[in-house]
Amino acid sequence: MSSIRFERISRTFRVGGQLVPALADIDLHVDEREFVAIVGPSGCGKTTLLRMAAGLDHPTSGRVLVGGRPVTGPGPDRAVVFQQFALFPWKTIRDNIGFGLKCTGVSRAQREPIVERYLKVMGLDGHGDAYPHQLSGGMQQRVALARSYALEPEVLLMDEPFGALDAQTRIDMQEELIRLSRVHPRTVLFITHSVDEAVYLADRVVAMDRRPGRVREIMDIAQIRRSEKWGELPVEEVMDLESFNHLRTRIWRLLRRGDGEASGHGVVDNPPLRTQPAQKTKLRRAQ
Amino acid sequence: MALATQHPGLRWLPYSLAGAAIFLAVWSLLPQAGIVPSALLPSPMAVGKTFFELTQEPFAGYTIQQHLLSSFIRFASGFGLAAAIGVPLGLLMGWYRWLDRAVAPIFETIRFIAPIAWLPFAVLWFGTGIGGPILIIFSGAFPACLINAYRGARLTQGFLIEAAETLGAKPRHIITEVVMPSALPSIVAGLRIGAGVGWQSLIGAELIVVSSGVGYLMVQGQGNLATEKVMAGMVAIGCVGVLIDVALRAAERHFRRFEQA
Amino acid sequence: MLRQETRVPVWLPGTLSVASCIGLWVVATTFEFVGPARLPGPKDLWESFEQLMDPGYAGGTLPQQVWFSVRLVLAGFAVAIVTGVPLGILMGMSRRAEALINPAFLVIRPIPPLAWIPLAILWFGLGNGAKIFVIWFGAFVPALINTYTGVRSVDPGLIAAARVHGARPWHVLFEVVVPGALPLIFTGLRLALQASWTALVAAELVGAFYGLGRVLMTAARDIYPGMIAAAMICVALLGASMTYLLGLAEAKATPWRNR
């Protein structure tokens, strides 16, 4: 039991004394072991939706159920992969991957083999004792994935996980993810800006509108993927397929049509929550 | 700070050497040429010689090493106390808003009192032995310890805390494994500032009420009009100050090792 | 950023804690859980202030003592600004000057200002000279270091931009470098002001004929807790109000910074 269900969700933010609706009337569900990607313009509330499933945000009305139970807070049953990787800079790669296990009370002796396994699975052999800053962006995101997978969660929530990577690394990681989800199938909610990425990875793609965020259309891709065996082809081959191009053009048309009505506004991309990464400022002190 | 650490580079070394030479020359020549009486400004050599003598023969009751030791013990106790209370309190204030709001008004009020101004009460409450000076050092070192731990905690990146939460971390994990390590560089910087203020406050206290320690040695030197002893005391104080700072700086580097250069 | 507990009004914890501190103080002194020889009660404090106003204590009334101390702080602080800031700018602008001055500075800097007091007394006696010297020294170091750091942190791109627009060195200094360094210069001045008060109190505690430190020391000798507390409150209030005034000056001098 690990489906995600959003029931009549709406969310308003207070920005400078004004109430701004971010999400309105969202009904969506992700079946068990299904991979659902949400695409949409900045400010359509897709990240907020994911944060609700993670328990890091709460709907103004409606409910979020994961595995049939209402979400009350964050927990290790739903792993989150962040765009900024969110690795702990003061922990080695090994300790980063083992962190969740440590918190859930797994003993050191039991942790070790699991950590070693994921180091191997993610192609991080030999980097276990490095600190995150010594690794490239792509490697860092592999660590973040390993950290999430190590908890063996039923649900994976990925918030633009490849958004901070360069184009080539990004493609490599997409393939990696496809490979992983074949070996370890999970329920995945995947947020992205990239239509190509969504079509390539997901069983279903949800296109969203903004101001307020609404579901515009949901497209089923699973069948085409299976019949054309996308999973066994390299990315560039898939992207060359007529079916792929057809799907991606359709989504682009949808998004563009929605965008025309909403452009020209200062859109709240990152609502001022406690999630806003505080800038680390150097303390200026003399003596 | 950059001033002390930055190497001006080999290109500027001649200027640095010239600067040092000029400094020493002016200091030695002023008394030698009779421009300033040597009773008021003993030459660097004289100060060095006196320093050596002070290590051999007791002055003001003890040799200079013993004075330094007794100063340092006071310093270590007061500073240790300030760090032991200030750092955890600062971290907790960074984490719990209500605690921040409860402590801040009192702390901000008391902070305006110069540490040395606590001296009369320190003596009245804890005597002139070790208790009084400890309170003075404490009041000097405490604010920096607290403020920097607080700031460090507040500046912990929100998404790291969230990441920890989604990985199943409980509040105690988040405090010990996320907030504390993230705040550590700031905490150590605070300890360095606090140590500086505490060390100086101790010297102030020793000048006034205590009957051992380097400060006391200097007051006695001043009473005997022995300028070279006063200056030897200053040298000793400066050296210990530098040593404390070097030790804490090494700690700071150690805790920053995971950061990008 | 961190925990947000919104149920409790923002002002409540602070009010409660301050109120309970005052309450505890009043109760402890009124019922003499702590004796009057150790901690003054509200009444003792009030009487001390009255005595300090008229007829005065330790050689002067409150306004006289305050004026005496404030004058010394202002004098020492002013000398520190006039010497520390230009020297900091010079060292920040010229590597040569930095390399030349640094050795002397490195020797002098680790010696805390208060450690200069005995030497200052030997050189200048117990009068104003020694105090101004110690205050100058305490304020000089932070003023110089922060000015230097401020000058060094000015974006070289801005200096280049000024140059390509035809600015003379003089213009670069006063229109780019100094304004760019101003925020840090003010940080230095705030620290310098704090150091000035510390140095003053210490110097007056060691030996003085007038001033708030003298009041403090006399009260300590007389074991007069009410007066000790009164003097401490005066020192804190004066320090706070001067810091406040400096903050106003900073806001006036750097209007482009949004606070």
JSON list of N, CA and C in Angstrom, two decimals, chain C residues 131-189:
[
{"chain": "C", "resi": 131, "resn": "LYS", "atom": "N", "xyz": [43.95, 58.02, 30.35]},
{"chain": "C", "resi": 131, "resn": "LYS", "atom": "CA", "xyz": [42.67, 57.43, 29.96]},
{"chain": "C", "resi": 131, "resn": "LYS", "atom": "C", "xyz": [42.43, 57.57, 28.46]},
{"chain": "C", "resi": 132, "resn": "ILE", "atom": "N", "xyz": [42.71, 58.77, 27.96]},
{"chain": "C", "resi": 132, "resn": "ILE", "atom": "CA", "xyz": [42.50, 58.98, 26.53]},
{"chain": "C", "resi": 132, "resn": "ILE", "atom": "C", "xyz": [43.40, 58.04, 25.73]},
{"chain": "C", "resi": 133, "resn": "PHE", "atom": "N", "xyz": [44.62, 57.84, 26.22]},
{"chain": "C", "resi": 133, "resn": "PHE", "atom": "CA", "xyz": [45.54, 56.94, 25.54]},
{"chain": "C", "resi": 133, "resn": "PHE", "atom": "C", "xyz": [44.98, 55.52, 25.48]},
{"chain": "C", "resi": 134, "resn": "VAL", "atom": "N", "xyz": [44.51, 55.04, 26.63]},
{"chain": "C", "resi": 134, "resn": "VAL", "atom": "CA", "xyz": [44.00, 53.66, 26.66]},
{"chain": "C", "resi": 134, "resn": "VAL", "atom": "C", "xyz": [42.74, 53.53, 25.80]},
{"chain": "C", "resi": 135, "resn": "ILE", "atom": "N", "xyz": [41.86, 54.52, 25.88]},
{"chain": "C", "resi": 135, "resn": "ILE", "atom": "CA", "xyz": [40.64, 54.49, 25.07]},
{"chain": "C", "resi": 135, "resn": "ILE", "atom": "C", "xyz": [41.01, 54.53, 23.58]},
{"chain": "C", "resi": 136, "resn": "TRP", "atom": "N", "xyz": [41.94, 55.42, 23.25]},
{"chain": "C", "resi": 136, "resn": "TRP", "atom": "CA", "xyz": [42.38, 55.51, 21.86]},
{"chain": "C", "resi": 136, "resn": "TRP", "atom": "C", "xyz": [42.86, 54.14, 21.38]},
{"chain": "C", "resi": 137, "resn": "PHE", "atom": "N", "xyz": [43.67, 53.51, 22.23]},
{"chain": "C", "resi": 137, "resn": "PHE", "atom": "CA", "xyz": [44.24, 52.24, 21.79]},
{"chain": "C", "resi": 137, "resn": "PHE", "atom": "C", "xyz": [43.16, 51.18, 21.60]},
{"chain": "C", "resi": 138, "resn": "GLY", "atom": "N", "xyz": [42.22, 51.14, 22.56]},
{"chain": "C", "resi": 138, "resn": "GLY", "atom": "CA", "xyz": [41.14, 50.15, 22.46]},
{"chain": "C", "resi": 138, "resn": "GLY", "atom": "C", "xyz": [40.31, 50.36, 21.21]},
{"chain": "C", "resi": 139, "resn": "ALA", "atom": "N", "xyz": [40.05, 51.61, 20.85]},
{"chain": "C", "resi": 139, "resn": "ALA", "atom": "CA", "xyz": [39.17, 51.91, 19.72]},
{"chain": "C", "resi": 139, "resn": "ALA", "atom": "C", "xyz": [39.91, 51.87, 18.39]},
{"chain": "C", "resi": 140, "resn": "PHE", "atom": "N", "xyz": [41.19, 52.15, 18.45]},
{"chain": "C", "resi": 140, "resn": "PHE", "atom": "CA", "xyz": [42.01, 52.25, 17.24]},
{"chain": "C", "resi": 140, "resn": "PHE", "atom": "C", "xyz": [42.04, 50.93, 16.48]},
{"chain": "C", "resi": 141, "resn": "VAL", "atom": "N", "xyz": [42.26, 49.83, 17.21]},
{"chain": "C", "resi": 141, "resn": "VAL", "atom": "CA", "xyz": [42.47, 48.54, 16.54]},
{"chain": "C", "resi": 141, "resn": "VAL", "atom": "C", "xyz": [41.23, 48.10, 15.74]},
{"chain": "C", "resi": 142, "resn": "PRO", "atom": "N", "xyz": [40.03, 48.06, 16.35]},
{"chain": "C", "resi": 142, "resn": "PRO", "atom": "CA", "xyz": [38.88, 47.66, 15.52]},
{"chain": "C", "resi": 142, "resn": "PRO", "atom": "C", "xyz": [38.59, 48.66, 14.40]},
{"chain": "C", "resi": 143, "resn": "ALA", "atom": "N", "xyz": [38.81, 49.96, 14.66]},
{"chain": "C", "resi": 143, "resn": "ALA", "atom": "CA", "xyz": [38.55, 50.95, 13.60]},
{"chain": "C", "resi": 143, "resn": "ALA", "atom": "C", "xyz": [39.46, 50.67, 12.41]},
{"chain": "C", "resi": 144, "resn": "LEU", "atom": "N", "xyz": [40.73, 50.40, 12.69]},
{"chain": "C", "resi": 144, "resn": "LEU", "atom": "CA", "xyz": [41.68, 50.18, 11.61]},
{"chain": "C", "resi": 144, "resn": "LEU", "atom": "C", "xyz": [41.38, 48.88, 10.87]},
{"chain": "C", "resi": 145, "resn": "ILE", "atom": "N", "xyz": [41.20, 47.79, 11.61]},
{"chain": "C", "resi": 145, "resn": "ILE", "atom": "CA", "xyz": [41.03, 46.48, 10.96]},
{"chain": "C", "resi": 145, "resn": "ILE", "atom": "C", "xyz": [39.80, 46.48, 10.06]},
{"chain": "C", "resi": 146, "resn": "ASN", "atom": "N", "xyz": [38.69, 47.03, 10.56]},
{"chain": "C", "resi": 146, "resn": "ASN", "atom": "CA", "xyz": [37.47, 46.99, 9.76]},
{"chain": "C", "resi": 146, "resn": "ASN", "atom": "C", "xyz": [37.54, 47.92, 8.57]},
{"chain": "C", "resi": 147, "resn": "THR", "atom": "N", "xyz": [38.18, 49.07, 8.75]},
{"chain": "C", "resi": 147, "resn": "THR", "atom": "CA", "xyz": [38.36, 49.96, 7.61]},
{"chain": "C", "resi": 147, "resn": "THR", "atom": "C", "xyz": [39.18, 49.26, 6.53]},
{"chain": "C", "resi": 148, "resn": "TYR", "atom": "N", "xyz": [40.28, 48.65, 6.96]},
{"chain": "C", "resi": 148, "resn": "TYR", "atom": "CA", "xyz": [41.14, 47.92, 6.03]},
{"chain": "C", "resi": 148, "resn": "TYR", "atom": "C", "xyz": [40.35, 46.85, 5.30]},
{"chain": "C", "resi": 149, "resn": "THR", "atom": "N", "xyz": [39.61, 46.03, 6.07]},
{"chain": "C", "resi": 149, "resn": "THR", "atom": "CA", "xyz": [38.83, 44.95, 5.45]},
{"chain": "C", "resi": 149, "resn": "THR", "atom": "C", "xyz": [37.79, 45.53, 4.49]},
{"chain": "C", "resi": 150, "resn": "GLY", "atom": "N", "xyz": [37.17, 46.65, 4.92]},
{"chain": "C", "resi": 150, "resn": "GLY", "atom": "CA", "xyz": [36.16, 47.28, 4.07]},
{"chain": "C", "resi": 150, "resn": "GLY", "atom": "C", "xyz": [36.75, 47.75, 2.75]},
{"chain": "C", "resi": 151, "resn": "VAL", "atom": "N", "xyz": [37.91, 48.38, 2.80]},
{"chain": "C", "resi": 151, "resn": "VAL", "atom": "CA", "xyz": [38.54, 48.88, 1.59]},
{"chain": "C", "resi": 151, "resn": "VAL", "atom": "C", "xyz": [38.90, 47.71, 0.69]},
{"chain": "C", "resi": 152, "resn": "ARG", "atom": "N", "xyz": [39.43, 46.64, 1.31]},
{"chain": "C", "resi": 152, "resn": "ARG", "atom": "CA", "xyz": [39.82, 45.47, 0.53]},
{"chain": "C", "resi": 152, "resn": "ARG", "atom": "C", "xyz": [38.63, 44.78, -0.12]},
{"chain": "C", "resi": 153, "resn": "SER", "atom": "N", "xyz": [37.45, 44.91, 0.51]},
{"chain": "C", "resi": 153, "resn": "SER", "atom": "CA", "xyz": [36.30, 44.19, -0.01]},
{"chain": "C", "resi": 153, "resn": "SER", "atom": "C", "xyz": [35.56, 44.99, -1.08]},
{"chain": "C", "resi": 154, "resn": "VAL", "atom": "N", "xyz": [36.04, 46.19, -1.40]},
{"chain": "C", "resi": 154, "resn": "VAL", "atom": "CA", "xyz": [35.38, 46.95, -2.46]},
{"chain": "C", "resi": 154, "resn": "VAL", "atom": "C", "xyz": [35.60, 46.23, -3.78]},
{"chain": "C", "resi": 155, "resn": "ASP", "atom": "N", "xyz": [34.52, 46.07, -4.52]},
{"chain": "C", "resi": 155, "resn": "ASP", "atom": "CA", "xyz": [34.55, 45.35, -5.79]},
{"chain": "C", "resi": 155, "resn": "ASP", "atom": "C", "xyz": [35.54, 46.01, -6.76]},
{"chain": "C", "resi": 156, "resn": "PRO", "atom": "N", "xyz": [36.57, 45.30, -7.19]},
{"chain": "C", "resi": 156, "resn": "PRO", "atom": "CA", "xyz": [37.54, 45.90, -8.12]},
{"chain": "C", "resi": 156, "resn": "PRO", "atom": "C", "xyz": [36.87, 46.33, -9.42]},
{"chain": "C", "resi": 157, "resn": "GLY", "atom": "N", "xyz": [35.78, 45.67, -9.77]},
{"chain": "C", "resi": 157, "resn": "GLY", "atom": "CA", "xyz": [35.03, 46.06, -10.96]},
{"chain": "C", "resi": 157, "resn": "GLY", "atom": "C", "xyz": [34.53, 47.49, -10.87]},
{"chain": "C", "resi": 158, "resn": "LEU", "atom": "N", "xyz": [34.12, 47.89, -9.67]},
{"chain": "C", "resi": 158, "resn": "LEU", "atom": "CA", "xyz": [33.63, 49.25, -9.49]},
{"chain": "C", "resi": 158, "resn": "LEU", "atom": "C", "xyz": [34.76, 50.26, -9.69]},
{"chain": "C", "resi": 159, "resn": "ILE", "atom": "N", "xyz": [35.94, 49.91, -9.16]},
{"chain": "C", "resi": 159, "resn": "ILE", "atom": "CA", "xyz": [37.08, 50.82, -9.31]},
{"chain": "C", "resi": 159, "resn": "ILE", "atom": "C", "xyz": [37.44, 50.93, -10.79]},
{"chain": "C", "resi": 160, "resn": "ALA", "atom": "N", "xyz": [37.44, 49.79, -11.48]},
{"chain": "C", "resi": 160, "resn": "ALA", "atom": "CA", "xyz": [37.74, 49.81, -12.91]},
{"chain": "C", "resi": 160, "resn": "ALA", "atom": "C", "xyz": [36.70, 50.65, -13.65]},
{"chain": "C", "resi": 161, "resn": "ALA", "atom": "N", "xyz": [35.44, 50.47, -13.27]},
{"chain": "C", "resi": 161, "resn": "ALA", "atom": "CA", "xyz": [34.37, 51.23, -13.92]},
{"chain": "C", "resi": 161, "resn": "ALA", "atom": "C", "xyz": [34.59, 52.73, -13.74]},
{"chain": "C", "resi": 162, "resn": "ALA", "atom": "N", "xyz": [34.99, 53.13, -12.52]},
{"chain": "C", "resi": 162, "resn": "ALA", "atom": "CA", "xyz": [35.24, 54.55, -12.26]},
{"chain": "C", "resi": 162, "resn": "ALA", "atom": "C", "xyz": [36.41, 55.03, -13.13]},
{"chain": "C", "resi": 163, "resn": "ARG", "atom": "N", "xyz": [37.45, 54.19, -13.22]},
{"chain": "C", "resi": 163, "resn": "ARG", "atom": "CA", "xyz": [38.63, 54.58, -14.00]},
{"chain": "C", "resi": 163, "resn": "ARG", "atom": "C", "xyz": [38.28, 54.80, -15.46]},
{"chain": "C", "resi": 164, "resn": "VAL", "atom": "N", "xyz": [37.53, 53.84, -16.05]},
{"chain": "C", "resi": 164, "resn": "VAL", "atom": "CA", "xyz": [37.24, 53.98, -17.47]},
{"chain": "C", "resi": 164, "resn": "VAL", "atom": "C", "xyz": [36.31, 55.17, -17.72]},
{"chain": "C", "resi": 165, "resn": "HIS", "atom": "N", "xyz": [35.66, 55.65, -16.69]},
{"chain": "C", "resi": 165, "resn": "HIS", "atom": "CA", "xyz": [34.86, 56.84, -16.86]},
{"chain": "C", "resi": 165, "resn": "HIS", "atom": "C", "xyz": [35.64, 58.10, -16.54]},
{"chain": "C", "resi": 166, "resn": "GLY", "atom": "N", "xyz": [36.94, 57.94, -16.41]},
{"chain": "C", "resi": 166, "resn": "GLY", "atom": "CA", "xyz": [37.80, 59.11, -16.30]},
{"chain": "C", "resi": 166, "resn": "GLY", "atom": "C", "xyz": [38.03, 59.63, -14.90]},
{"chain": "C", "resi": 167, "resn": "ALA", "atom": "N", "xyz": [37.79, 58.79, -13.88]},
{"chain": "C", "resi": 167, "resn": "ALA", "atom": "CA", "xyz": [37.97, 59.27, -12.51]},
{"chain": "C", "resi": 167, "resn": "ALA", "atom": "C", "xyz": [39.46, 59.35, -12.15]},
{"chain": "C", "resi": 168, "resn": "ARG", "atom": "N", "xyz": [39.84, 60.43, -11.49]},
{"chain": "C", "resi": 168, "resn": "ARG", "atom": "CA", "xyz": [41.21, 60.55, -10.98]},
{"chain": "C", "resi": 168, "resn": "ARG", "atom": "C", "xyz": [41.32, 59.70, -9.71]},
{"chain": "C", "resi": 169, "resn": "PRO", "atom": "N", "xyz": [42.55, 59.38, -9.28]},
{"chain": "C", "resi": 169, "resn": "PRO", "atom": "CA", "xyz": [42.73, 58.60, -8.05]},
{"chain": "C", "resi": 169, "resn": "PRO", "atom": "C", "xyz": [41.93, 59.18, -6.88]},
{"chain": "C", "resi": 170, "resn": "TRP", "atom": "N", "xyz": [41.94, 60.51, -6.84]},
{"chain": "C", "resi": 170, "resn": "TRP", "atom": "CA", "xyz": [41.23, 61.20, -5.77]},
{"chain": "C", "resi": 170, "resn": "TRP", "atom": "C", "xyz": [39.75, 60.89, -5.78]},
{"chain": "C", "resi": 171, "resn": "HIS", "atom": "N", "xyz": [39.20, 60.92, -7.01]},
{"chain": "C", "resi": 171, "resn": "HIS", "atom": "CA", "xyz": [37.78, 60.60, -7.16]},
{"chain": "C", "resi": 171, "resn": "HIS", "atom": "C", "xyz": [37.52, 59.15, -6.78]},
{"chain": "C", "resi": 172, "resn": "VAL", "atom": "N", "xyz": [38.42, 58.27, -7.27]},
{"chain": "C", "resi": 172, "resn": "VAL", "atom": "CA", "xyz": [38.24, 56.85, -6.97]},
{"chain": "C", "resi": 172, "resn": "VAL", "atom": "C", "xyz": [38.17, 56.66, -5.46]},
{"chain": "C", "resi": 173, "resn": "LEU", "atom": "N", "xyz": [39.07, 57.34, -4.76]},
{"chain": "C", "resi": 173, "resn": "LEU", "atom": "CA", "xyz": [39.11, 57.18, -3.30]},
{"chain": "C", "resi": 173, "resn": "LEU", "atom": "C", "xyz": [37.81, 57.64, -2.65]},
{"chain": "C", "resi": 174, "resn": "PHE", "atom": "N", "xyz": [37.39, 58.85, -2.99]},
{"chain": "C", "resi": 174, "resn": "PHE", "atom": "CA", "xyz": [36.27, 59.43, -2.24]},
{"chain": "C", "resi": 174, "resn": "PHE", "atom": "C", "xyz": [34.90, 59.06, -2.79]},
{"chain": "C", "resi": 175, "resn": "GLU", "atom": "N", "xyz": [34.85, 58.66, -4.06]},
{"chain": "C", "resi": 175, "resn": "GLU", "atom": "CA", "xyz": [33.53, 58.36, -4.63]},
{"chain": "C", "resi": 175, "resn": "GLU", "atom": "C", "xyz": [33.28, 56.87, -4.73]},
{"chain": "C", "resi": 176, "resn": "VAL", "atom": "N", "xyz": [34.33, 56.06, -4.67]},
{"chain": "C", "resi": 176, "resn": "VAL", "atom": "CA", "xyz": [34.13, 54.62, -4.81]},
{"chain": "C", "resi": 176, "resn": "VAL", "atom": "C", "xyz": [34.62, 53.87, -3.57]},
{"chain": "C", "resi": 177, "resn": "VAL", "atom": "N", "xyz": [35.89, 54.05, -3.24]},
{"chain": "C", "resi": 177, "resn": "VAL", "atom": "CA", "xyz": [36.47, 53.22, -2.18]},
{"chain": "C", "resi": 177, "resn": "VAL", "atom": "C", "xyz": [35.84, 53.53, -0.82]},
{"chain": "C", "resi": 178, "resn": "VAL", "atom": "N", "xyz": [35.81, 54.80, -0.46]},
{"chain": "C", "resi": 178, "resn": "VAL", "atom": "CA", "xyz": [35.29, 55.13, 0.87]},
{"chain": "C", "resi": 178, "resn": "VAL", "atom": "C", "xyz": [33.81, 54.75, 1.01]},
{"chain": "C", "resi": 179, "resn": "PRO", "atom": "N", "xyz": [32.96, 55.14, 0.05]},
{"chain": "C", "resi": 179, "resn": "PRO", "atom": "CA", "xyz": [31.56, 54.71, 0.20]},
{"chain": "C", "resi": 179, "resn": "PRO", "atom": "C", "xyz": [31.42, 53.18, 0.24]},
{"chain": "C", "resi": 180, "resn": "GLY", "atom": "N", "xyz": [32.22, 52.50, -0.57]},
{"chain": "C", "resi": 180, "resn": "GLY", "atom": "CA", "xyz": [32.13, 51.05, -0.59]},
{"chain": "C", "resi": 180, "resn": "GLY", "atom": "C", "xyz": [32.53, 50.44, 0.73]},
{"chain": "C", "resi": 181, "resn": "ALA", "atom": "N", "xyz": [33.50, 51.07, 1.37]},
{"chain": "C", "resi": 181, "resn": "ALA", "atom": "CA", "xyz": [33.99, 50.53, 2.64]},
{"chain": "C", "resi": 181, "resn": "ALA", "atom": "C", "xyz": [33.16, 51.00, 3.82]},
{"chain": "C", "resi": 182, "resn": "LEU", "atom": "N", "xyz": [32.28, 51.98, 3.58]},
{"chain": "C", "resi": 182, "resn": "LEU", "atom": "CA", "xyz": [31.59, 52.64, 4.69]},
{"chain": "C", "resi": 182, "resn": "LEU", "atom": "C", "xyz": [30.83, 51.67, 5.61]},
{"chain": "C", "resi": 183, "resn": "PRO", "atom": "N", "xyz": [30.08, 50.73, 5.07]},
{"chain": "C", "resi": 183, "resn": "PRO", "atom": "CA", "xyz": [29.37, 49.82, 5.99]},
{"chain": "C", "resi": 183, "resn": "PRO", "atom": "C", "xyz": [30.31, 49.13, 6.96]},
{"chain": "C", "resi": 184, "resn": "LEU", "atom": "N", "xyz": [31.43, 48.65, 6.46]},
{"chain": "C", "resi": 184, "resn": "LEU", "atom": "CA", "xyz": [32.37, 47.97, 7.37]},
{"chain": "C", "resi": 184, "resn": "LEU", "atom": "C", "xyz": [33.07, 48.97, 8.28]},
{"chain": "C", "resi": 185, "resn": "ILE", "atom": "N", "xyz": [33.31, 50.16, 7.78]},
{"chain": "C", "resi": 185, "resn": "ILE", "atom": "CA", "xyz": [33.91, 51.18, 8.64]},
{"chain": "C", "resi": 185, "resn": "ILE", "atom": "C", "xyz": [32.99, 51.41, 9.84]},
{"chain": "C", "resi": 186, "resn": "PHE", "atom": "N", "xyz": [31.69, 51.48, 9.57]},
{"chain": "C", "resi": 186, "resn": "PHE", "atom": "CA", "xyz": [30.76, 51.70, 10.69]},
{"chain": "C", "resi": 186, "resn": "PHE", "atom": "C", "xyz": [30.73, 50.50, 11.63]},
{"chain": "C", "resi": 187, "resn": "THR", "atom": "N", "xyz": [30.83, 49.31, 11.08]},
{"chain": "C", "resi": 187, "resn": "THR", "atom": "CA", "xyz": [30.94, 48.14, 11.95]},
{"chain": "C", "resi": 187, "resn": "THR", "atom": "C", "xyz": [32.13, 48.32, 12.88]},
{"chain": "C", "resi": 188, "resn": "GLY", "atom": "N", "xyz": [33.25, 48.76, 12.31]},
{"chain": "C", "resi": 188, "resn": "GLY", "atom": "CA", "xyz": [34.45, 49.00, 13.11]},
{"chain": "C", "resi": 188, "resn": "GLY", "atom": "C", "xyz": [34.21, 50.06, 14.17]},
{"chain": "C", "resi": 189, "resn": "LEU", "atom": "N", "xyz": [33.49, 51.11, 13.79]},
{"chain": "C", "resi": 189, "resn": "LEU", "atom": "CA", "xyz": [33.25, 52.19, 14.75]},
{"chain": "C", "resi": 189, "resn": "LEU", "atom": "C", "xyz": [32.36, 51.71, 15.90]}
]
